[in-house]
Amino acid sequence: DIQLTQSPSFLSASVGDRVTITCRASQGISSYLAWYQQKPGKAPKLLINVASTLQSGVPSRFSGSGSGTEFTLTISSLQPEDFATYYCQLLNSYPLTFGGGTKVEIK
Amino acid sequence: EVQLVESGGGLVQPGGSLRLSCVASGFTFSDHYMDWVRQAPGKGLEWVGRTRNKANRYTTEYAASVKGRFTISRDDSMNSLYLQMNSLKTEDTAVYYCGRSIPYSAHDVWGQGTLVTVSS
């Protein structure tokens, strides 16, 4: 099975900060990676599909990059509504594993 | 409006069974792959399994943690997805979400989740 390792697991940042979250795959997965945002008590929300495609309706301050084994989610200027937990997910190999999550909290 | 609504969660004893349902609306259900994803209290997301569409013969995939105990099925005439959970364990306690997908793509629509608690 392919493992996804997210880092950091916890991140403290201020409004306006540029934030980068990394997801590393245990073997190459081309661009088959997604990013989700989840707020407490809510279902996950798709942000980025196949590594870099911004989902419709998602603000342009979110961007994704990478291929192979290393991927990043970047928030260019953190907004109050962005404080949440972020997950990456494998899309091309079963099981469709999620990363362990990155909790972004207010500094 | 594109929507998924889960139901069927509740309290069940270890070793028991439960059937979850997910009803879709606002899109052509039969075209899509459908997945179940769960989240134990205070933990991360765990993919549970998938059913493919009719064109791919409704074949299924499961996580190792549930294989042989859980069964995913669907009824395209009812726009419904099901998760039959047998031989439940305390570690199956989680919020269960259904999600819409297509091959090699992410879950772009999610239900609100239904809580399953396995406890004596």
PDB file of N, CA, C and O in Angstrom, chain B residues 10 12 14-16 26 34-35 45 60-61 70-71 87 116:
ATOM      1  N   GLY B  10     -26.250   4.914  14.428  1.00  0.00           N
ATOM      2  CA  GLY B  10     -26.811   4.714  15.759  1.00  0.00           C
ATOM      3  C   GLY B  10     -25.880   3.917  16.634  1.00  0.00           C
ATOM      4  O   GLY B  10     -24.714   3.696  16.294  1.00  0.00           O
ATOM      5  N   VAL B  12     -24.816   0.457  18.416  1.00  0.00           N
ATOM      6  CA  VAL B  12     -24.906  -0.985  18.194  1.00  0.00           C
ATOM      7  C   VAL B  12     -23.863  -1.677  19.065  1.00  0.00           C
ATOM      8  O   VAL B  12     -22.794  -1.113  19.336  1.00  0.00           O
ATOM      9  N   PRO B  14     -21.001  -4.488  20.102  1.00  0.00           N
ATOM     10  CA  PRO B  14     -19.943  -5.220  19.387  1.00  0.00           C
ATOM     11  C   PRO B  14     -20.463  -6.559  18.880  1.00  0.00           C
ATOM     12  O   PRO B  14     -21.211  -7.254  19.589  1.00  0.00           O
ATOM     13  N   GLY B  15     -20.095  -6.886  17.652  1.00  0.00           N
ATOM     14  CA  GLY B  15     -20.580  -8.096  17.010  1.00  0.00           C
ATOM     15  C   GLY B  15     -21.873  -7.906  16.242  1.00  0.00           C
ATOM     16  O   GLY B  15     -22.287  -8.801  15.483  1.00  0.00           O
ATOM     17  N   GLY B  16     -22.496  -6.765  16.407  1.00  0.00           N
ATOM     18  CA  GLY B  16     -23.760  -6.499  15.749  1.00  0.00           C
ATOM     19  C   GLY B  16     -23.614  -6.007  14.325  1.00  0.00           C
ATOM     20  O   GLY B  16     -22.502  -5.925  13.782  1.00  0.00           O
ATOM     21  N   GLY B  26     -29.862  15.684  -7.470  1.00  0.00           N
ATOM     22  CA  GLY B  26     -29.280  16.808  -8.197  1.00  0.00           C
ATOM     23  C   GLY B  26     -28.238  16.447  -9.225  1.00  0.00           C
ATOM     24  O   GLY B  26     -27.650  17.340  -9.847  1.00  0.00           O
ATOM     25  N   MET B  34     -19.045   5.741  -6.201  1.00  0.00           N
ATOM     26  CA  MET B  34     -19.440   6.234  -4.878  1.00  0.00           C
ATOM     27  C   MET B  34     -18.602   5.552  -3.802  1.00  0.00           C
ATOM     28  O   MET B  34     -18.372   4.341  -3.857  1.00  0.00           O
ATOM     29  N   ASP B  35     -18.174   6.343  -2.840  1.00  0.00           N
ATOM     30  CA  ASP B  35     -17.292   5.855  -1.775  1.00  0.00           C
ATOM     31  C   ASP B  35     -17.896   6.078  -0.397  1.00  0.00           C
ATOM     32  O   ASP B  35     -18.751   6.951  -0.206  1.00  0.00           O
ATOM     33  N   LEU B  45      -9.225  11.156   8.546  1.00  0.00           N
ATOM     34  CA  LEU B  45     -10.127  10.495   7.597  1.00  0.00           C
ATOM     35  C   LEU B  45      -9.572   9.136   7.192  1.00  0.00           C
ATOM     36  O   LEU B  45      -8.364   8.979   6.996  1.00  0.00           O
ATOM     37  N   THR B  60     -16.398  -3.536  -6.602  1.00  0.00           N
ATOM     38  CA  THR B  60     -16.134  -2.864  -5.329  1.00  0.00           C
ATOM     39  C   THR B  60     -14.679  -3.013  -4.901  1.00  0.00           C
ATOM     40  O   THR B  60     -13.964  -3.923  -5.339  1.00  0.00           O
ATOM     41  N   GLU B  61     -14.245  -2.099  -4.057  1.00  0.00           N
ATOM     42  CA  GLU B  61     -12.940  -2.123  -3.411  1.00  0.00           C
ATOM     43  C   GLU B  61     -13.145  -1.806  -1.932  1.00  0.00           C
ATOM     44  O   GLU B  61     -14.037  -1.021  -1.588  1.00  0.00           O
ATOM     45  N   PHE B  70     -17.679  -5.603   5.846  1.00  0.00           N
ATOM     46  CA  PHE B  70     -18.531  -4.558   5.282  1.00  0.00           C
ATOM     47  C   PHE B  70     -18.810  -4.864   3.810  1.00  0.00           C
ATOM     48  O   PHE B  70     -17.933  -5.401   3.110  1.00  0.00           O
ATOM     49  N   THR B  71     -20.010  -4.509   3.353  1.00  0.00           N
ATOM     50  CA  THR B  71     -20.376  -4.680   1.946  1.00  0.00           C
ATOM     51  C   THR B  71     -21.014  -3.393   1.432  1.00  0.00           C
ATOM     52  O   THR B  71     -21.959  -2.879   2.054  1.00  0.00           O
ATOM     53  N   SER B  87     -20.412  -7.793  12.009  1.00  0.00           N
ATOM     54  CA  SER B  87     -19.327  -8.109  12.960  1.00  0.00           C
ATOM     55  C   SER B  87     -18.636  -6.830  13.430  1.00  0.00           C
ATOM     56  O   SER B  87     -17.404  -6.726  13.424  1.00  0.00           O
ATOM     57  N   VAL B 116     -21.888   6.331  13.823  1.00  0.00           N
ATOM     58  CA  VAL B 116     -22.040   4.950  14.257  1.00  0.00           C
ATOM     59  C   VAL B 116     -21.229   4.764  15.533  1.00  0.00           C
ATOM     60  O   VAL B 116     -20.026   5.049  15.547  1.00  0.00           O
TER      61      VAL B 116
END
